[in-house]
PDB file of C-alpha atoms and ligand atoms in Angstrom:
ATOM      1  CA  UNK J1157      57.794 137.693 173.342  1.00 51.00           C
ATOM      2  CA  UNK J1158      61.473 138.594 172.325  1.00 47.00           C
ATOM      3  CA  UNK J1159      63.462 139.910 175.411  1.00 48.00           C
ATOM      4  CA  UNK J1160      65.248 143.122 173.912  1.00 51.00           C
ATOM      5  CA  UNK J1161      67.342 145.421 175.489  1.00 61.00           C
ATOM      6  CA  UNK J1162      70.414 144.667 174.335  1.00 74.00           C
ATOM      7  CA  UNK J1163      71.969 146.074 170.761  1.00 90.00           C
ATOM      8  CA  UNK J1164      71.192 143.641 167.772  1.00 97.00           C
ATOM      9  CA  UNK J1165      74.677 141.551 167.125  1.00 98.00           C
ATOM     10  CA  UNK J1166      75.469 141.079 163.626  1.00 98.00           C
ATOM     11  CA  UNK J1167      77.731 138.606 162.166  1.00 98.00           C
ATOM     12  CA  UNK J1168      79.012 137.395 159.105  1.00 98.00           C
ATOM     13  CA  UNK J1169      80.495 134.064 160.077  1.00 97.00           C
ATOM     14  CA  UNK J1170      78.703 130.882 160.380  1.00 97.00           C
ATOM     15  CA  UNK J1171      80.722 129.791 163.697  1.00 98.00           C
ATOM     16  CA  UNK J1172      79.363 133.063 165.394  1.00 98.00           C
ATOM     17  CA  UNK J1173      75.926 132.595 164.472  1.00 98.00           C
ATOM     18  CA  UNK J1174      76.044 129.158 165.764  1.00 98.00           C
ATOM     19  CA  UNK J1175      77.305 129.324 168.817  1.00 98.00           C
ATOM     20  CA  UNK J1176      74.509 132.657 169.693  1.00 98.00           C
ATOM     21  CA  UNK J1177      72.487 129.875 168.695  1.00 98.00           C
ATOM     22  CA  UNK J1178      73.261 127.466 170.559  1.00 98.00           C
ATOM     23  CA  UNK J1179      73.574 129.763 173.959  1.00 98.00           C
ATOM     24  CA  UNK J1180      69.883 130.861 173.580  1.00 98.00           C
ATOM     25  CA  UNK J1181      68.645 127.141 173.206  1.00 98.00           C
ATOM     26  CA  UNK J1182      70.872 125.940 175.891  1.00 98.00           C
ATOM     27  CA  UNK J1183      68.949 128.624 178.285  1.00 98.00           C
ATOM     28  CA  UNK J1184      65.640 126.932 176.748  1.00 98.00           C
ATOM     29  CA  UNK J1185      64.972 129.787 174.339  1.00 98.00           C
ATOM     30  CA  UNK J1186      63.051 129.593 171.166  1.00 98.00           C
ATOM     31  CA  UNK J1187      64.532 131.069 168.328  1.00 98.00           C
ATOM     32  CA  UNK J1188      62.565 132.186 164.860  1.00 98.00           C
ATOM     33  CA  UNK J1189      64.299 132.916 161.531  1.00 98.00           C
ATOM     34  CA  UNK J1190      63.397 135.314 159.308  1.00 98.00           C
ATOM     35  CA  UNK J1191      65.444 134.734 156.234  1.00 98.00           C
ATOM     36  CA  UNK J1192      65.571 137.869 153.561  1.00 98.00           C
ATOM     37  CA  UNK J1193      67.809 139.152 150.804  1.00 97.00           C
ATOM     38  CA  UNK J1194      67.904 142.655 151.925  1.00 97.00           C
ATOM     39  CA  UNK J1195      66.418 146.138 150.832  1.00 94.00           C
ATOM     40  CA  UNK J1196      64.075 145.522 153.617  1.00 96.00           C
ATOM     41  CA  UNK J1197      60.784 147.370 153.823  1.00 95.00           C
ATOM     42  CA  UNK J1198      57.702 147.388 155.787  1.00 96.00           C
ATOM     43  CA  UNK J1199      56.557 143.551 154.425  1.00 96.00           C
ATOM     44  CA  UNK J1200      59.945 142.137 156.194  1.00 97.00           C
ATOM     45  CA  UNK J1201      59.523 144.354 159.271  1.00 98.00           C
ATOM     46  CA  UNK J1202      55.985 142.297 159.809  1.00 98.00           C
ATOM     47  CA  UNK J1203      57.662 139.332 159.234  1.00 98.00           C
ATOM     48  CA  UNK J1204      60.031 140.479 162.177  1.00 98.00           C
ATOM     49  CA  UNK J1205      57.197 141.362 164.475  1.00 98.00           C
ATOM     50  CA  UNK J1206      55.357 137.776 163.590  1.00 98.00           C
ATOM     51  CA  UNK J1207      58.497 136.250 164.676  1.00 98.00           C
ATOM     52  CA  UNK J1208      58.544 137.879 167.836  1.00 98.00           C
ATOM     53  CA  UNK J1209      55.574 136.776 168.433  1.00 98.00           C
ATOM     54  CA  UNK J1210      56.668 133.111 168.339  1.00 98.00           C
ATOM     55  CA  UNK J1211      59.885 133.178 170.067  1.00 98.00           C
ATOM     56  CA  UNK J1212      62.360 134.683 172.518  1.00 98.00           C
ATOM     57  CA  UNK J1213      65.159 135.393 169.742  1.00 98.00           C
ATOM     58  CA  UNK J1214      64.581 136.634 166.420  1.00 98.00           C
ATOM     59  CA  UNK J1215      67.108 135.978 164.131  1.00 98.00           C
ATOM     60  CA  UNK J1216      67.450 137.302 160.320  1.00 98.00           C
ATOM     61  CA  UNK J1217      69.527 136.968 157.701  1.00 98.00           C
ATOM     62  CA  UNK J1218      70.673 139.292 154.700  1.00 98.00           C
ATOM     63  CA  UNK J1219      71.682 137.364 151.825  1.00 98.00           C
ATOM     64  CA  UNK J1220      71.218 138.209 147.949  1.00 97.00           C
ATOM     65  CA  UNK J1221      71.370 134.193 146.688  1.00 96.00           C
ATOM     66  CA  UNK J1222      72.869 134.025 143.646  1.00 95.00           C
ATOM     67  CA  UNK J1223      71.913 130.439 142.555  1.00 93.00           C
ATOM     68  CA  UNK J1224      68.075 131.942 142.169  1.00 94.00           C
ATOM     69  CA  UNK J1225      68.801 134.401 139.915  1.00 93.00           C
ATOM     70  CA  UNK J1226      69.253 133.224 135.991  1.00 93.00           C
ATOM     71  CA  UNK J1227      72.299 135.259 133.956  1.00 94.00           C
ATOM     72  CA  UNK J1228      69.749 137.491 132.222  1.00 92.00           C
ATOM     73  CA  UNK J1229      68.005 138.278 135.978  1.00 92.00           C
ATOM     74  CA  UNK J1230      68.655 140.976 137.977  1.00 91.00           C
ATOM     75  CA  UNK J1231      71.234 139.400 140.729  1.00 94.00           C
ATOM     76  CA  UNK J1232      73.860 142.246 139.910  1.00 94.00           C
ATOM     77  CA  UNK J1233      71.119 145.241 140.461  1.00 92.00           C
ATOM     78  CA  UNK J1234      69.085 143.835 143.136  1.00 92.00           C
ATOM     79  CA  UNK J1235      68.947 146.884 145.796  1.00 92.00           C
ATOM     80  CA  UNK J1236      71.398 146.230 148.398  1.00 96.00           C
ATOM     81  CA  UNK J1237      70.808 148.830 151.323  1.00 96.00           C
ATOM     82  CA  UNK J1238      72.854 146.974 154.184  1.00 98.00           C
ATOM     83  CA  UNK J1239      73.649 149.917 156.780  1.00 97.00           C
ATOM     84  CA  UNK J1240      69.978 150.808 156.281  1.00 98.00           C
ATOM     85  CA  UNK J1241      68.393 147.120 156.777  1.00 98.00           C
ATOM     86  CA  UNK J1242      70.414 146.993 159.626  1.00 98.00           C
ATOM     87  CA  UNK J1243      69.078 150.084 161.180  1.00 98.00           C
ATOM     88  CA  UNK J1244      65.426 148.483 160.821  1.00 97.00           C
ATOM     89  CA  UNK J1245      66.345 145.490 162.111  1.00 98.00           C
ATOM     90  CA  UNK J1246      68.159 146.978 165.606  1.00 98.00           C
ATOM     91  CA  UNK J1247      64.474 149.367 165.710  1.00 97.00           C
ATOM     92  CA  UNK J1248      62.831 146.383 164.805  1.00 98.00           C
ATOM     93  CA  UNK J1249      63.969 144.778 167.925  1.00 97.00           C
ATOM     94  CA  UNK J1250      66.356 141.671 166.186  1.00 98.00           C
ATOM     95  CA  UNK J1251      68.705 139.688 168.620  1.00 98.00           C
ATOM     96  CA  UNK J1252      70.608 138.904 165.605  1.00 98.00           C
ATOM     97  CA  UNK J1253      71.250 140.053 161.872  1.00 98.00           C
ATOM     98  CA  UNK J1254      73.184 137.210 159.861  1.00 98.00           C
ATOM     99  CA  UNK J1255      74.776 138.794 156.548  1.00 98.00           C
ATOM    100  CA  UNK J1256      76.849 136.092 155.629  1.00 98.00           C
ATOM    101  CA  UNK J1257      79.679 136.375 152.463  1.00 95.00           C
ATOM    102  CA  UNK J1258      78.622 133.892 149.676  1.00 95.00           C
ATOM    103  CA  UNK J1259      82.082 131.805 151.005  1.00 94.00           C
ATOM    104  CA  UNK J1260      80.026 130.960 153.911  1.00 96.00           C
ATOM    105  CA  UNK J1261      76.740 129.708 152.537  1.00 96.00           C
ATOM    106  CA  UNK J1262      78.713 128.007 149.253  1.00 94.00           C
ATOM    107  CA  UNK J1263      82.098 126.851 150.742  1.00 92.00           C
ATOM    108  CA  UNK J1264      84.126 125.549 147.860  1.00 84.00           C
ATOM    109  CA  UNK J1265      83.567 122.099 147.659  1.00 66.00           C
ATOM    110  CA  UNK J1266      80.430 121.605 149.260  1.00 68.00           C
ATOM    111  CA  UNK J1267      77.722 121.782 146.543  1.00 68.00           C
ATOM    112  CA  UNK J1268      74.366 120.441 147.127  1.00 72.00           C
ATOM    113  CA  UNK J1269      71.713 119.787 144.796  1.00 83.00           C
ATOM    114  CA  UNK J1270      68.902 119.852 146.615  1.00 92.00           C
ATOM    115  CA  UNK J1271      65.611 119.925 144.195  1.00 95.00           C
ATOM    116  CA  UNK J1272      62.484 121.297 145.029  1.00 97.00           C
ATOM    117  CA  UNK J1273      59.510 119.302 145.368  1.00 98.00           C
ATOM    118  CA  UNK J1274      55.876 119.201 143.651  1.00 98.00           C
ATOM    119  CA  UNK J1275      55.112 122.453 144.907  1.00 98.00           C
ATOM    120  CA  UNK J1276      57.678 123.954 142.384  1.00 98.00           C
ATOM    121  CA  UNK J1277      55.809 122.806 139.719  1.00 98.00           C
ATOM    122  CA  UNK J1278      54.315 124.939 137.353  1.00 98.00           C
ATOM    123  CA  UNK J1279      53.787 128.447 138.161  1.00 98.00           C
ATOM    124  CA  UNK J1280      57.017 130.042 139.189  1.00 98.00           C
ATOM    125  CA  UNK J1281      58.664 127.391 137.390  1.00 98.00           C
ATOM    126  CA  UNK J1282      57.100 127.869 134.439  1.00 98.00           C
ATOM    127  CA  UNK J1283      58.883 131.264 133.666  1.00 97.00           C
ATOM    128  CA  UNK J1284      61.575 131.275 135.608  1.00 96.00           C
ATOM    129  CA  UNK J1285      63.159 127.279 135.843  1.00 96.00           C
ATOM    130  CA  UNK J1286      66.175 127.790 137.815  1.00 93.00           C
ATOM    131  CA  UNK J1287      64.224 129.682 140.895  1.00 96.00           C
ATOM    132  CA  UNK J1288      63.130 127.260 143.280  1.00 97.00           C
ATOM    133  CA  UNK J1289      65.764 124.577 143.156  1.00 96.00           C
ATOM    134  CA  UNK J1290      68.344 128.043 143.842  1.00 96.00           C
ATOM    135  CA  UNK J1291      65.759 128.963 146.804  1.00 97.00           C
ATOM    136  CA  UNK J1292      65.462 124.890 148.491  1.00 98.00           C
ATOM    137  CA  UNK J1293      69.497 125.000 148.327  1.00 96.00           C
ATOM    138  CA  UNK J1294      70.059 128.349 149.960  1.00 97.00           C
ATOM    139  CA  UNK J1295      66.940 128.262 152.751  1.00 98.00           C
ATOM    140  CA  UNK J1296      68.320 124.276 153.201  1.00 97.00           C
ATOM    141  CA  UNK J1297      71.928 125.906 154.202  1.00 97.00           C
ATOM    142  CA  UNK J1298      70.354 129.068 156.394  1.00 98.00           C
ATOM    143  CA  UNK J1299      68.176 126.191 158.225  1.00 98.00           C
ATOM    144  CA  UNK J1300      70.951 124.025 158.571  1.00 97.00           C
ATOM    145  CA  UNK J1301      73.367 126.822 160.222  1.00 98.00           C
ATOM    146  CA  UNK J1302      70.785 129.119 162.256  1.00 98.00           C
ATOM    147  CA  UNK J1303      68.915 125.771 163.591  1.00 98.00           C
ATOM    148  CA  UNK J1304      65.523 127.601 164.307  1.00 98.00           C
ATOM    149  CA  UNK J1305      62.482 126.391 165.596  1.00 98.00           C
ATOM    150  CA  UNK J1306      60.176 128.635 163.955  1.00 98.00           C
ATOM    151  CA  UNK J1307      61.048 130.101 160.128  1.00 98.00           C
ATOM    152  CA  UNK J1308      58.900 132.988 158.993  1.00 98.00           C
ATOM    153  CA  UNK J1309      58.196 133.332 155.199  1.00 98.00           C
ATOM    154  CA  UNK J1310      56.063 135.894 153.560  1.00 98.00           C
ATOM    155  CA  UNK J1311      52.584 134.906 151.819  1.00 98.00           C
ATOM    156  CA  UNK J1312      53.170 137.170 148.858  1.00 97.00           C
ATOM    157  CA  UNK J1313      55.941 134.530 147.473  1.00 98.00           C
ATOM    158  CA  UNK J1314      53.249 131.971 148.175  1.00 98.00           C
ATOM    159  CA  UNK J1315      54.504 129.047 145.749  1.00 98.00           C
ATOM    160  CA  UNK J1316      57.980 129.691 147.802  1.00 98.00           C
ATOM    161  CA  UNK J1317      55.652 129.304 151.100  1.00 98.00           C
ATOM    162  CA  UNK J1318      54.615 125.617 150.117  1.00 98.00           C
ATOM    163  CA  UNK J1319      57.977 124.885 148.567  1.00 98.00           C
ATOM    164  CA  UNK J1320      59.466 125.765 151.745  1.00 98.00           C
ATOM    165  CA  UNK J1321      56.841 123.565 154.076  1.00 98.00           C
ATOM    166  CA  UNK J1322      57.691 120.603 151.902  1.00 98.00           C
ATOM    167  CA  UNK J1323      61.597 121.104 151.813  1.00 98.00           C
ATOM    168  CA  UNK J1324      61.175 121.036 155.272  1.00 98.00           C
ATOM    169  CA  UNK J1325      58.559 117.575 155.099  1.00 98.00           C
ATOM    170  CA  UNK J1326      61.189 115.946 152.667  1.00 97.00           C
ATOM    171  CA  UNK J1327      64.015 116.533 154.888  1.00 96.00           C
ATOM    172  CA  UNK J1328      62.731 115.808 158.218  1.00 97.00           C
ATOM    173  CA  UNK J1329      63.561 119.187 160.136  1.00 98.00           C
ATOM    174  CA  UNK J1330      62.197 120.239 163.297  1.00 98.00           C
ATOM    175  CA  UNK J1331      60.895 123.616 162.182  1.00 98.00           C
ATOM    176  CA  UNK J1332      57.680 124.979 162.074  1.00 98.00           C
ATOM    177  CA  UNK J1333      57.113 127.104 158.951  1.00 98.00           C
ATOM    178  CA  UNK J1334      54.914 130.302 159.660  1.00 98.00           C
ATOM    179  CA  UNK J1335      53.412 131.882 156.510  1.00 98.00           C
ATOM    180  CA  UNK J1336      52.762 135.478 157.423  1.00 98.00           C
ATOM    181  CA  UNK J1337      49.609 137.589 155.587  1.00 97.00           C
ATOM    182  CA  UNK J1338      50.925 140.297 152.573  1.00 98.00           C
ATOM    183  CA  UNK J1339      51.864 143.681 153.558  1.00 97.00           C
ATOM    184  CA  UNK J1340      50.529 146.042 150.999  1.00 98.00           C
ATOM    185  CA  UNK J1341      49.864 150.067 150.837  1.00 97.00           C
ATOM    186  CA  UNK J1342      47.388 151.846 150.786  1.00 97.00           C
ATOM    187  CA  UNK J1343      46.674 151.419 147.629  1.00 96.00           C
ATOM    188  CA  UNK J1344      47.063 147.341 148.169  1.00 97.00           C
ATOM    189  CA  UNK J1345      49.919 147.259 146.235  1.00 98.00           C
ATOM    190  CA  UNK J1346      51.929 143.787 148.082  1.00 98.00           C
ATOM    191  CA  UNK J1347      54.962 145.098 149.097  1.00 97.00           C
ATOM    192  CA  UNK J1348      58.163 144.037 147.322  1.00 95.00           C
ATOM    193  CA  UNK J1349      61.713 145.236 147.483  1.00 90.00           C
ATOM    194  CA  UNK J1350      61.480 145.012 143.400  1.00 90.00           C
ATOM    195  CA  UNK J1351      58.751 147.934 143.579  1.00 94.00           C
ATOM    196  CA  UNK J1352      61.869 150.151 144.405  1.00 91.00           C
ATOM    197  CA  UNK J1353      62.073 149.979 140.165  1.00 91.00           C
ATOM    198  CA  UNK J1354      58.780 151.455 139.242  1.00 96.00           C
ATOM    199  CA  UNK J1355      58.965 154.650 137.731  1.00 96.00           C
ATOM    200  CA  UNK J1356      55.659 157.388 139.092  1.00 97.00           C
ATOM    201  CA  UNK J1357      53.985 156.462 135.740  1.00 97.00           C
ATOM    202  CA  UNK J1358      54.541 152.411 136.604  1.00 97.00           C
ATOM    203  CA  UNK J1359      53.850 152.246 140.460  1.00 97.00           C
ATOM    204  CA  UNK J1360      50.366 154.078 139.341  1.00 97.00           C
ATOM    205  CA  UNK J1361      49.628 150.763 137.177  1.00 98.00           C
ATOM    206  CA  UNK J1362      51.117 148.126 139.423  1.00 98.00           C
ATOM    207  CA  UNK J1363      48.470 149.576 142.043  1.00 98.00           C
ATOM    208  CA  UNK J1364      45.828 148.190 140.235  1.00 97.00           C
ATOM    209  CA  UNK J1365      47.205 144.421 140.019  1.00 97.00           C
ATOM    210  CA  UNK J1366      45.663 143.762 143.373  1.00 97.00           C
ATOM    211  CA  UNK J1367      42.503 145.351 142.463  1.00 96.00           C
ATOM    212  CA  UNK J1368      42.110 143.379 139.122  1.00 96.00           C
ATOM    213  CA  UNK J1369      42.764 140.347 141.210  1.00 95.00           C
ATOM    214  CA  UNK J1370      39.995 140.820 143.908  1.00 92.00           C
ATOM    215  CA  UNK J1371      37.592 141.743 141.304  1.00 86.00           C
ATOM    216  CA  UNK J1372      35.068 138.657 140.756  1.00 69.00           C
ATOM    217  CA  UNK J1373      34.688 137.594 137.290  1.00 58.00           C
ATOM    218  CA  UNK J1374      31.222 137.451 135.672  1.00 56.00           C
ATOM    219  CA  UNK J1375      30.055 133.739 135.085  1.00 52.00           C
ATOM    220  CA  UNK J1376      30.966 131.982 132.182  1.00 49.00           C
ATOM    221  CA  UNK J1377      27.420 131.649 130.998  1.00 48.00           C
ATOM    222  CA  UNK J1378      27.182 135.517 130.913  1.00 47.00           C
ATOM    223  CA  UNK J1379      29.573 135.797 128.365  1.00 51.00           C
ATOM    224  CA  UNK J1380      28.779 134.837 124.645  1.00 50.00           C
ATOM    225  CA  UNK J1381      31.664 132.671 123.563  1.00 50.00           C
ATOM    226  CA  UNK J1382      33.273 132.360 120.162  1.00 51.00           C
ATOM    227  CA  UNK J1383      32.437 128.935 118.898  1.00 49.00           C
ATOM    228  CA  UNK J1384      28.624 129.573 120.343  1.00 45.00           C
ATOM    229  CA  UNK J1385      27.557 126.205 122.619  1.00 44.00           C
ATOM    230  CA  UNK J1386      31.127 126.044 123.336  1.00 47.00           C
ATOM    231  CA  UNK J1387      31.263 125.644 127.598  1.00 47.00           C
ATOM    232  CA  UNK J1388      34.614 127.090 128.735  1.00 47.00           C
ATOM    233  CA  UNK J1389      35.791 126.242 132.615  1.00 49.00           C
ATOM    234  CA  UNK J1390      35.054 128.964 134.985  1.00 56.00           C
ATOM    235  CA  UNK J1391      39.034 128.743 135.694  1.00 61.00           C
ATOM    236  CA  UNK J1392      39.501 129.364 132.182  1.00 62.00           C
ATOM    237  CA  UNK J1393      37.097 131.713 131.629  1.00 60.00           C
ATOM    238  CA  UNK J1394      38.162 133.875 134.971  1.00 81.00           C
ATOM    239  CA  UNK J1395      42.563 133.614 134.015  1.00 87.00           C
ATOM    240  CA  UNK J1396      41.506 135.279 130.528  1.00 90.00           C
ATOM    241  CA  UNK J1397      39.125 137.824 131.567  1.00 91.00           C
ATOM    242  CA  UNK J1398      42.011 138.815 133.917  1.00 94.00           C
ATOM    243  CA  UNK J1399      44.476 138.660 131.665  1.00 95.00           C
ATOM    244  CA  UNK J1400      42.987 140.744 129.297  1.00 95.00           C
ATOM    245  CA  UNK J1401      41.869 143.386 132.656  1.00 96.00           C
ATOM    246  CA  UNK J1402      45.622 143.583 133.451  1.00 97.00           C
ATOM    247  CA  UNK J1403      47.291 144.281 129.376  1.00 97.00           C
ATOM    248  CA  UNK J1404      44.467 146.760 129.430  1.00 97.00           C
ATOM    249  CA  UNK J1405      44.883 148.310 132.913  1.00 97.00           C
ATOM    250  CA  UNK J1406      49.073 148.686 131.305  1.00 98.00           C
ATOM    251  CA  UNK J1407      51.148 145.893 132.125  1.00 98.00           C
ATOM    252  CA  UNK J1408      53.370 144.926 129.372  1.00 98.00           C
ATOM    253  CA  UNK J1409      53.242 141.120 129.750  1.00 98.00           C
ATOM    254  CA  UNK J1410      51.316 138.817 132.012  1.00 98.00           C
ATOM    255  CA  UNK J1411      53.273 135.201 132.960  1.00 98.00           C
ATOM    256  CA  UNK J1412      50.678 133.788 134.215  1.00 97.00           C
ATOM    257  CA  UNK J1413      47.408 133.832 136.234  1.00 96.00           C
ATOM    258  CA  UNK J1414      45.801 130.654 138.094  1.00 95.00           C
ATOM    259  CA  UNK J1415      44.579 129.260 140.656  1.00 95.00           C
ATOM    260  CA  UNK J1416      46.189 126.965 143.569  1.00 97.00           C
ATOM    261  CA  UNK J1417      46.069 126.391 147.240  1.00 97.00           C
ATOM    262  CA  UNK J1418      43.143 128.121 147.450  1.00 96.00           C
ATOM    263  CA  UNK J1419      44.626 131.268 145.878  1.00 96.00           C
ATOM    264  CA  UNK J1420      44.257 133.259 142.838  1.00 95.00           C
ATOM    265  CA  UNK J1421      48.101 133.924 141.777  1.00 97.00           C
ATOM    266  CA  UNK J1422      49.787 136.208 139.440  1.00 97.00           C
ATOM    267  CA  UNK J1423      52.673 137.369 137.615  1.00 98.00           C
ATOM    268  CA  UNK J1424      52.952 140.049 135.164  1.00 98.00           C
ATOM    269  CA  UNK J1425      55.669 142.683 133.821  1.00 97.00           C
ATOM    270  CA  UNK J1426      55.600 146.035 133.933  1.00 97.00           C
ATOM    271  CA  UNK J1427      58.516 147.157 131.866  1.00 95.00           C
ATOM    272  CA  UNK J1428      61.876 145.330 132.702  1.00 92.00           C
ATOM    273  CA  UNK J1429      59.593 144.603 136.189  1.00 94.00           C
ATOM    274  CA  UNK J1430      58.284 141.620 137.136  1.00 96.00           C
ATOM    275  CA  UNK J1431      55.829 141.600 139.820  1.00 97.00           C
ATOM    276  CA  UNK J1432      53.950 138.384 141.521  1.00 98.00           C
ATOM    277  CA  UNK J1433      50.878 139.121 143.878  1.00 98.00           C
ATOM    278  CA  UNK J1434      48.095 136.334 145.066  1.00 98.00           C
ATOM    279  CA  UNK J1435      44.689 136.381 147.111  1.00 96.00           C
ATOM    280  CA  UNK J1436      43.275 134.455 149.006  1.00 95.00           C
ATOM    281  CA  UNK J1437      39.880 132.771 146.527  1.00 90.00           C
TER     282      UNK J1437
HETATM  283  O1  LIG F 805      61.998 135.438 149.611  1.00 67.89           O
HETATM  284  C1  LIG F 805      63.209 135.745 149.599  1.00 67.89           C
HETATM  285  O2  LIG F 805      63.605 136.871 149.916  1.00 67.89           O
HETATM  286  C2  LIG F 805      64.227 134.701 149.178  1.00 67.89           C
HETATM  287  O3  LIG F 805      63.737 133.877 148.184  1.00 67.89           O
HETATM  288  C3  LIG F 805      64.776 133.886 150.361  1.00 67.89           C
HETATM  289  C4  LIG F 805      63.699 133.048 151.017  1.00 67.89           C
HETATM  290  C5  LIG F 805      65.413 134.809 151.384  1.00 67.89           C
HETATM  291  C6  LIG F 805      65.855 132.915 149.860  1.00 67.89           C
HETATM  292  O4  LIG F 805      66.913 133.596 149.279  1.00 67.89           O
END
């Protein structure tokens, strides 16, 4: 639906990015948001199209958030590949790319401490505490400056998804949240701009995350159980026998492996890698 023949604009100040804003709404445009931190691959380029779909304007930010990253994370090594993302996003048809300095999004002075909501709960949270209330504050700031009607966020971060939708509920803003389905290879590996860490020997094992997923457990009654009578949940029963598939298949550590929104949901390490993935149940 976006009307593209004009070059992408690209700024890095929030006055700009308003006031583009502002001109395509007051010619009764829609505009979608696709809000990333860069190193953009295929996964944020279907995000793009989705968006498209949606609305007359696409616009998408570039911003590596510092407040979701904890001191030991990997905020200061995170790929950052601006000319490149930039290229995609002009090919990608964008109206507008907003890569804003941290100045702009955390003016001095203007802290917020927005929490996240019961979505955060567990999960995520669990492993890595700081995440979601650094992801409500940042998306709450990119909402509150690029005023979209539509925001776009990608199903593979899918407790972000729901925190999102109820950041949104909580607050009372006009935007419709789209989730939009993984992008994966061919080897259904999701898509992640983290994967750009794997070594050969890694990306080979992290390949078969999505396949241990998808792979249906045998019943708890087929398998004999320790204590003998014992009944364990199927939940149970289905988390371990995964568990066990994915420390066997060569991941180094697994965070965590459960079941929510109708999803099966993991996280697990492959060296100093962590990578999440989820399907639908
Ligand atoms: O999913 C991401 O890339 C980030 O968490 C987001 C939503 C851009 C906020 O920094």
């Amino acid at each position: 639906m976006s009307v593209n023949n004009i070059p992408m604009l690209r700024t890095e100040k929030r006055a700009a990015l308003e006031d583009t804003v502002a001109r395509w709404k007051a010619a009764g445009q829609r505009v979608a948001f696709v809000p990333t931190m860069g190193a953009l691959h295929e996964g944020h380029l279907s995000l793009v199209r989705l968006a498209k779909q949606h609305a007359e304007r696409v616009v998408v930010s570039i911003f590596v958030n510092p407040a979701q990253f904890a001191p030991h994370e990997d905020f200061g090594s995170y790929p950052r590949t601006l000319e490149a993302d930039l290229t995609k996003l002009q090919h990608a048809g964008v109206d507008l790319a907003y890569t804003p300095l941290a100045d702009e999004i955390y003016p001095k002075g203007q802290d917020s401490d927005i929490k996240a909501g019961e979505a955060a709960k567990g999960l995520e949270s669990d492993f890595r505490p700081h995440f979601f209330d650094g992801v409500v504050n940042v998306v709450a700031r990119l909402f509150e400056q690029v005023k979209p009607d539509i925001a776009i966020f990608g199903e593979k971060d899918y407790q972000q998804l729901k925190v999102v939708e109820e950041l949104v509920q909580t607050l009372g803003l006009p935007i419709e949240i789209i989730g939009a389905p993984i992008a994966r290879d061919a080897h259904g590996l999701a898509l992640s701009s983290r994967n750009a860490y794997l070594s050969a020997e890694e990306l080979a094992i992290a390949r078969k995350l999505n396949v241990i997923l998808r792979k249906e457990s045998p019943t708890p009654s087929s398998r004999p159980t320790a204590g003998g009578g014992e009944i364990l949940r199927s939940l149970d029963y289905a988390r371990d026998d995964i568990k066990e598939a994915l420390l066997e298949a060569g991941f180094d550590k697994v965070d965590y492996v459960e079941e929510r929104w109708g999803r099966k949901l993991a996280a697990a390490w492959l060296g100093k890698t962590r990578l999440i993935d989820n399907i639908e149940i």
